[in-house]
Amino acid sequence: MPYPDVAALLEDAEARDAQQARDSENLAMLVDRCDFNLNFDYVSGVTDPDDPDVARERALRNKHGIKPPPMPILAPVAQRAPEITAELVERFRAAHEPYEIPNPKPGNKFDLLNKSREGR
């Protein structure tokens, strides 16, 4: 290969690497969205709105004033570089936290005793 062609390839290498990184992230974002869509369709199809567990969770969300997020929060499921994945998982957890039902605080010892008796 003539040296001008090799020099042109070397000069263009950084731009090609940057384009490849953008393409890779765009493809990973598409995988994240497809996974979200597939899971949403499945859950929507198999969830019975009259199920007592669903009604209980809906009542808990109403009690705590938790409304759905204005936009879907997508979990990063595509394979990326470990440092990028760690950052995206941290962002996902931070964005999802306001929409989680808080853990109930344990009551007094009498309440705990009654709950343990109910479990028998």
Short mmCIF file of N, CA and C in Angstrom, two decimals:
data_model
loop_
_atom_site.label_atom_id
_atom_site.label_comp_id
_atom_site.label_asym_id
_atom_site.label_seq_id
_atom_site.Cartn_x
_atom_site.Cartn_y
_atom_site.Cartn_z
N MET A 1 0.85 -1.17 0.00
CA MET A 1 0.00 0.00 0.00
C MET A 1 0.90 1.24 0.00
N PRO A 2 0.65 2.18 -0.88
CA PRO A 2 1.47 3.40 -0.93
C PRO A 2 1.36 4.20 0.36
N TYR A 3 2.46 4.87 0.68
CA TYR A 3 2.50 5.61 1.94
C TYR A 3 1.46 6.72 2.05
N PRO A 4 1.03 7.41 0.98
CA PRO A 4 -0.04 8.42 1.15
C PRO A 4 -1.35 7.79 1.62
N ASP A 5 -1.63 6.56 1.14
CA ASP A 5 -2.86 5.89 1.58
C ASP A 5 -2.78 5.51 3.06
N VAL A 6 -1.62 5.05 3.49
CA VAL A 6 -1.44 4.69 4.90
C VAL A 6 -1.55 5.95 5.77
N ALA A 7 -0.98 7.03 5.33
CA ALA A 7 -1.06 8.28 6.08
C ALA A 7 -2.51 8.76 6.18
N ALA A 8 -3.26 8.62 5.10
CA ALA A 8 -4.66 9.03 5.13
C ALA A 8 -5.46 8.16 6.10
N LEU A 9 -5.19 6.87 6.13
CA LEU A 9 -5.88 5.97 7.07
C LEU A 9 -5.54 6.33 8.51
N LEU A 10 -4.29 6.65 8.77
CA LEU A 10 -3.88 7.02 10.13
C LEU A 10 -4.53 8.32 10.58
N GLU A 11 -4.61 9.30 9.67
CA GLU A 11 -5.23 10.57 10.01
C GLU A 11 -6.73 10.42 10.26
N ASP A 12 -7.35 9.50 9.57
CA ASP A 12 -8.80 9.30 9.68
C ASP A 12 -9.17 8.31 10.79
N ALA A 13 -8.21 7.68 11.42
CA ALA A 13 -8.48 6.63 12.41
C ALA A 13 -9.27 7.16 13.60
N GLU A 14 -8.93 8.32 14.10
CA GLU A 14 -9.62 8.88 15.28
C GLU A 14 -11.09 9.17 14.96
N ALA A 15 -11.35 9.72 13.79
CA ALA A 15 -12.73 10.00 13.40
C ALA A 15 -13.52 8.71 13.23
N ARG A 16 -12.90 7.68 12.66
CA ARG A 16 -13.59 6.39 12.50
C ARG A 16 -13.86 5.74 13.84
N ASP A 17 -12.93 5.85 14.78
CA ASP A 17 -13.15 5.30 16.12
C ASP A 17 -14.29 6.02 16.83
N ALA A 18 -14.35 7.33 16.69
CA ALA A 18 -15.43 8.10 17.32
C ALA A 18 -16.78 7.72 16.70
N GLN A 19 -16.82 7.55 15.39
CA GLN A 19 -18.06 7.15 14.73
C GLN A 19 -18.47 5.74 15.16
N GLN A 20 -17.51 4.85 15.30
CA GLN A 20 -17.82 3.49 15.74
C GLN A 20 -18.37 3.48 17.16
N ALA A 21 -17.84 4.34 18.04
CA ALA A 21 -18.35 4.43 19.41
C ALA A 21 -19.78 4.95 19.42
N ARG A 22 -20.08 5.96 18.59
CA ARG A 22 -21.45 6.47 18.51
C ARG A 22 -22.40 5.41 17.98
N ASP A 23 -21.99 4.70 16.94
CA ASP A 23 -22.83 3.65 16.37
C ASP A 23 -23.08 2.54 17.39
N SER A 24 -22.05 2.19 18.12
CA SER A 24 -22.18 1.14 19.13
C SER A 24 -23.17 1.54 20.23
N GLU A 25 -23.09 2.78 20.70
CA GLU A 25 -24.01 3.25 21.74
C GLU A 25 -25.43 3.36 21.21
N ASN A 26 -25.58 3.82 19.97
CA ASN A 26 -26.93 3.88 19.38
C ASN A 26 -27.54 2.50 19.28
N LEU A 27 -26.76 1.51 18.90
CA LEU A 27 -27.26 0.14 18.81
C LEU A 27 -27.63 -0.38 20.21
N ALA A 28 -26.80 -0.08 21.21
CA ALA A 28 -27.09 -0.51 22.58
C ALA A 28 -28.37 0.15 23.09
N MET A 29 -28.60 1.41 22.75
CA MET A 29 -29.83 2.08 23.17
C MET A 29 -31.05 1.44 22.51
N LEU A 30 -30.92 1.01 21.27
CA LEU A 30 -32.02 0.30 20.60
C LEU A 30 -32.32 -1.03 21.30
N VAL A 31 -31.29 -1.72 21.72
CA VAL A 31 -31.48 -2.98 22.45
C VAL A 31 -32.21 -2.71 23.77
N ASP A 32 -31.84 -1.64 24.48
CA ASP A 32 -32.51 -1.28 25.73
C ASP A 32 -34.00 -1.01 25.48
N ARG A 33 -34.31 -0.29 24.44
CA ARG A 33 -35.71 0.04 24.14
C ARG A 33 -36.50 -1.19 23.70
N CYS A 34 -35.89 -2.06 22.92
CA CYS A 34 -36.58 -3.29 22.51
C CYS A 34 -36.85 -4.18 23.71
N ASP A 35 -35.90 -4.27 24.63
CA ASP A 35 -36.10 -5.07 25.84
C ASP A 35 -37.23 -4.48 26.68
N PHE A 36 -37.26 -3.16 26.84
CA PHE A 36 -38.33 -2.52 27.60
C PHE A 36 -39.69 -2.80 26.95
N ASN A 37 -39.75 -2.64 25.64
CA ASN A 37 -41.00 -2.85 24.92
C ASN A 37 -41.48 -4.30 25.04
N LEU A 38 -40.58 -5.24 24.91
CA LEU A 38 -40.94 -6.65 25.03
C LEU A 38 -41.46 -6.96 26.43
N ASN A 39 -40.76 -6.49 27.46
CA ASN A 39 -41.20 -6.74 28.83
C ASN A 39 -42.52 -6.05 29.13
N PHE A 40 -42.70 -4.83 28.63
CA PHE A 40 -43.95 -4.10 28.86
C PHE A 40 -45.12 -4.83 28.22
N ASP A 41 -44.93 -5.28 26.98
CA ASP A 41 -45.99 -6.01 26.30
C ASP A 41 -46.34 -7.31 27.04
N TYR A 42 -45.32 -8.01 27.52
CA TYR A 42 -45.56 -9.26 28.23
C TYR A 42 -46.32 -9.01 29.53
N VAL A 43 -45.84 -8.08 30.33
CA VAL A 43 -46.49 -7.79 31.62
C VAL A 43 -47.90 -7.28 31.40
N SER A 44 -48.09 -6.44 30.41
CA SER A 44 -49.44 -5.93 30.12
C SER A 44 -50.37 -7.06 29.70
N GLY A 45 -49.83 -8.05 29.00
CA GLY A 45 -50.65 -9.14 28.51
C GLY A 45 -51.02 -10.17 29.57
N VAL A 46 -50.17 -10.36 30.57
CA VAL A 46 -50.43 -11.41 31.56
C VAL A 46 -50.92 -10.88 32.90
N THR A 47 -50.93 -9.58 33.11
CA THR A 47 -51.36 -9.02 34.39
C THR A 47 -52.87 -8.86 34.41
N ASP A 48 -53.48 -9.41 35.44
CA ASP A 48 -54.92 -9.29 35.62
C ASP A 48 -55.18 -8.06 36.48
N PRO A 49 -55.89 -7.05 35.98
CA PRO A 49 -56.12 -5.85 36.78
C PRO A 49 -56.97 -6.10 38.02
N ASP A 50 -57.71 -7.22 38.04
CA ASP A 50 -58.55 -7.54 39.20
C ASP A 50 -57.83 -8.39 40.23
N ASP A 51 -56.56 -8.72 39.99
CA ASP A 51 -55.78 -9.52 40.93
C ASP A 51 -55.61 -8.76 42.23
N PRO A 52 -55.81 -9.41 43.40
CA PRO A 52 -55.67 -8.70 44.69
C PRO A 52 -54.27 -8.13 44.92
N ASP A 53 -53.23 -8.82 44.44
CA ASP A 53 -51.87 -8.29 44.61
C ASP A 53 -51.68 -7.00 43.82
N VAL A 54 -52.22 -6.96 42.61
CA VAL A 54 -52.12 -5.76 41.78
C VAL A 54 -52.89 -4.62 42.42
N ALA A 55 -54.09 -4.93 42.91
CA ALA A 55 -54.90 -3.89 43.57
C ALA A 55 -54.21 -3.38 44.84
N ARG A 56 -53.56 -4.29 45.58
CA ARG A 56 -52.86 -3.89 46.81
C ARG A 56 -51.69 -2.96 46.49
N GLU A 57 -50.93 -3.33 45.46
CA GLU A 57 -49.80 -2.46 45.09
C GLU A 57 -50.29 -1.11 44.58
N ARG A 58 -51.36 -1.10 43.80
CA ARG A 58 -51.93 0.16 43.31
C ARG A 58 -52.39 1.02 44.48
N ALA A 59 -53.01 0.39 45.49
CA ALA A 59 -53.46 1.14 46.67
C ALA A 59 -52.27 1.70 47.45
N LEU A 60 -51.20 0.91 47.56
CA LEU A 60 -50.00 1.40 48.24
C LEU A 60 -49.41 2.61 47.50
N ARG A 61 -49.36 2.53 46.19
CA ARG A 61 -48.84 3.65 45.41
C ARG A 61 -49.70 4.90 45.60
N ASN A 62 -51.01 4.72 45.61
CA ASN A 62 -51.91 5.86 45.84
C ASN A 62 -51.72 6.42 47.24
N LYS A 63 -51.57 5.54 48.21
CA LYS A 63 -51.40 5.97 49.60
C LYS A 63 -50.14 6.83 49.76
N HIS A 64 -49.07 6.43 49.08
CA HIS A 64 -47.81 7.17 49.18
C HIS A 64 -47.70 8.30 48.16
N GLY A 65 -48.73 8.48 47.33
CA GLY A 65 -48.72 9.55 46.34
C GLY A 65 -47.73 9.33 45.21
N ILE A 66 -47.46 8.07 44.88
CA ILE A 66 -46.51 7.75 43.81
C ILE A 66 -47.24 7.65 42.50
N LYS A 67 -46.87 8.50 41.57
CA LYS A 67 -47.45 8.47 40.22
C LYS A 67 -46.40 7.91 39.27
N PRO A 68 -46.83 7.37 38.15
CA PRO A 68 -45.85 6.85 37.18
C PRO A 68 -44.95 7.97 36.66
N PRO A 69 -43.72 7.63 36.26
CA PRO A 69 -42.84 8.67 35.71
C PRO A 69 -43.41 9.22 34.41
N PRO A 70 -43.11 10.46 34.08
CA PRO A 70 -43.64 11.05 32.85
C PRO A 70 -43.10 10.37 31.59
N MET A 71 -41.91 9.84 31.66
CA MET A 71 -41.30 9.11 30.54
C MET A 71 -40.82 7.76 31.09
N PRO A 72 -40.79 6.72 30.27
CA PRO A 72 -40.31 5.43 30.77
C PRO A 72 -38.84 5.50 31.20
N ILE A 73 -38.53 4.77 32.24
CA ILE A 73 -37.15 4.68 32.72
C ILE A 73 -36.60 3.35 32.21
N LEU A 74 -35.64 3.43 31.31
CA LEU A 74 -35.13 2.23 30.65
C LEU A 74 -33.92 1.67 31.38
N ALA A 75 -33.98 0.39 31.68
CA ALA A 75 -32.84 -0.28 32.31
C ALA A 75 -31.78 -0.56 31.24
N PRO A 76 -30.51 -0.34 31.58
CA PRO A 76 -29.45 -0.61 30.60
C PRO A 76 -29.17 -2.12 30.55
N VAL A 77 -29.68 -2.81 29.54
CA VAL A 77 -29.51 -4.26 29.43
C VAL A 77 -28.49 -4.65 28.36
N ALA A 78 -28.19 -3.76 27.44
CA ALA A 78 -27.25 -4.08 26.36
C ALA A 78 -25.83 -4.16 26.93
N GLN A 79 -24.98 -4.91 26.23
CA GLN A 79 -23.60 -5.02 26.67
C GLN A 79 -22.82 -3.81 26.21
N ARG A 80 -22.20 -3.16 27.19
CA ARG A 80 -21.36 -1.99 26.95
C ARG A 80 -20.06 -2.17 27.70
N ALA A 81 -19.20 -1.18 27.59
CA ALA A 81 -17.98 -1.20 28.39
C ALA A 81 -18.36 -1.15 29.87
N PRO A 82 -17.63 -1.84 30.75
CA PRO A 82 -18.01 -1.91 32.17
C PRO A 82 -18.17 -0.55 32.84
N GLU A 83 -17.32 0.42 32.52
CA GLU A 83 -17.43 1.73 33.17
C GLU A 83 -18.69 2.46 32.71
N ILE A 84 -19.05 2.30 31.45
CA ILE A 84 -20.28 2.93 30.94
C ILE A 84 -21.50 2.25 31.56
N THR A 85 -21.47 0.92 31.64
CA THR A 85 -22.58 0.17 32.24
C THR A 85 -22.78 0.58 33.69
N ALA A 86 -21.70 0.69 34.45
CA ALA A 86 -21.80 1.09 35.86
C ALA A 86 -22.44 2.47 35.99
N GLU A 87 -22.04 3.40 35.15
CA GLU A 87 -22.61 4.75 35.20
C GLU A 87 -24.10 4.73 34.85
N LEU A 88 -24.46 3.97 33.82
CA LEU A 88 -25.86 3.90 33.40
C LEU A 88 -26.74 3.20 34.44
N VAL A 89 -26.21 2.19 35.10
CA VAL A 89 -26.96 1.50 36.16
C VAL A 89 -27.18 2.45 37.32
N GLU A 90 -26.18 3.23 37.67
CA GLU A 90 -26.32 4.20 38.76
C GLU A 90 -27.38 5.25 38.40
N ARG A 91 -27.35 5.73 37.17
CA ARG A 91 -28.37 6.70 36.73
C ARG A 91 -29.76 6.08 36.76
N PHE A 92 -29.89 4.82 36.32
CA PHE A 92 -31.17 4.13 36.33
C PHE A 92 -31.71 4.01 37.75
N ARG A 93 -30.86 3.60 38.67
CA ARG A 93 -31.30 3.46 40.07
C ARG A 93 -31.73 4.80 40.67
N ALA A 94 -30.97 5.85 40.37
CA ALA A 94 -31.32 7.17 40.89
C ALA A 94 -32.63 7.67 40.29
N ALA A 95 -32.87 7.39 39.01
CA ALA A 95 -34.10 7.84 38.37
C ALA A 95 -35.30 7.01 38.84
N HIS A 96 -35.07 5.75 39.18
CA HIS A 96 -36.16 4.85 39.57
C HIS A 96 -36.53 5.02 41.05
N GLU A 97 -35.63 5.51 41.85
CA GLU A 97 -35.83 5.61 43.31
C GLU A 97 -37.07 6.39 43.73
N PRO A 98 -37.39 7.55 43.13
CA PRO A 98 -38.58 8.28 43.58
C PRO A 98 -39.90 7.55 43.32
N TYR A 99 -39.88 6.53 42.46
CA TYR A 99 -41.10 5.84 42.10
C TYR A 99 -41.25 4.49 42.80
N GLU A 100 -40.36 4.18 43.74
CA GLU A 100 -40.45 2.93 44.48
C GLU A 100 -41.31 3.13 45.72
N ILE A 101 -42.00 2.07 46.10
CA ILE A 101 -42.81 2.10 47.32
C ILE A 101 -41.86 1.99 48.50
N PRO A 102 -41.93 2.91 49.46
CA PRO A 102 -41.01 2.84 50.60
C PRO A 102 -41.27 1.59 51.43
N ASN A 103 -40.20 1.07 52.02
CA ASN A 103 -40.32 -0.10 52.89
C ASN A 103 -41.06 0.30 54.16
N PRO A 104 -42.02 -0.53 54.59
CA PRO A 104 -42.72 -0.19 55.82
C PRO A 104 -41.78 -0.30 57.02
N LYS A 105 -41.90 0.66 57.90
CA LYS A 105 -41.06 0.64 59.10
C LYS A 105 -41.67 -0.34 60.08
N PRO A 106 -40.82 -1.11 60.77
CA PRO A 106 -41.39 -2.04 61.74
C PRO A 106 -42.05 -1.27 62.88
N GLY A 107 -43.19 -1.78 63.28
CA GLY A 107 -43.93 -1.14 64.36
C GLY A 107 -43.35 -1.51 65.71
N ASN A 108 -44.19 -1.41 66.71
CA ASN A 108 -43.72 -1.78 68.04
C ASN A 108 -43.65 -3.31 68.15
N LYS A 109 -43.17 -3.81 69.29
CA LYS A 109 -42.97 -5.25 69.46
C LYS A 109 -44.29 -6.01 69.43
N PHE A 110 -45.35 -5.38 69.88
CA PHE A 110 -46.65 -6.03 69.87
C PHE A 110 -47.11 -6.30 68.43
N ASP A 111 -46.91 -5.31 67.53
CA ASP A 111 -47.26 -5.50 66.13
C ASP A 111 -46.43 -6.61 65.49
N LEU A 112 -45.14 -6.64 65.80
CA LEU A 112 -44.28 -7.68 65.26
C LEU A 112 -44.71 -9.06 65.75
N LEU A 113 -45.12 -9.16 67.00
CA LEU A 113 -45.58 -10.43 67.56
C LEU A 113 -46.85 -10.88 66.84
N ASN A 114 -47.78 -9.96 66.61
CA ASN A 114 -49.01 -10.32 65.90
C ASN A 114 -48.73 -10.76 64.47
N LYS A 115 -47.80 -10.09 63.80
CA LYS A 115 -47.45 -10.50 62.43
C LYS A 115 -46.81 -11.87 62.39
N SER A 116 -45.99 -12.18 63.40
CA SER A 116 -45.37 -13.49 63.41
C SER A 116 -46.41 -14.58 63.70
N ARG A 117 -47.42 -14.27 64.48
CA ARG A 117 -48.48 -15.25 64.74
C ARG A 117 -49.35 -15.48 63.51
N GLU A 118 -49.53 -14.42 62.70
CA GLU A 118 -50.34 -14.57 61.49
C GLU A 118 -49.65 -15.48 60.48
N GLY A 119 -48.33 -15.52 60.50
CA GLY A 119 -47.57 -16.31 59.55
C GLY A 119 -47.59 -17.79 59.82
N ARG A 120 -48.12 -18.23 60.96
CA ARG A 120 -48.12 -19.67 61.28
C ARG A 120 -49.00 -20.47 60.41
#
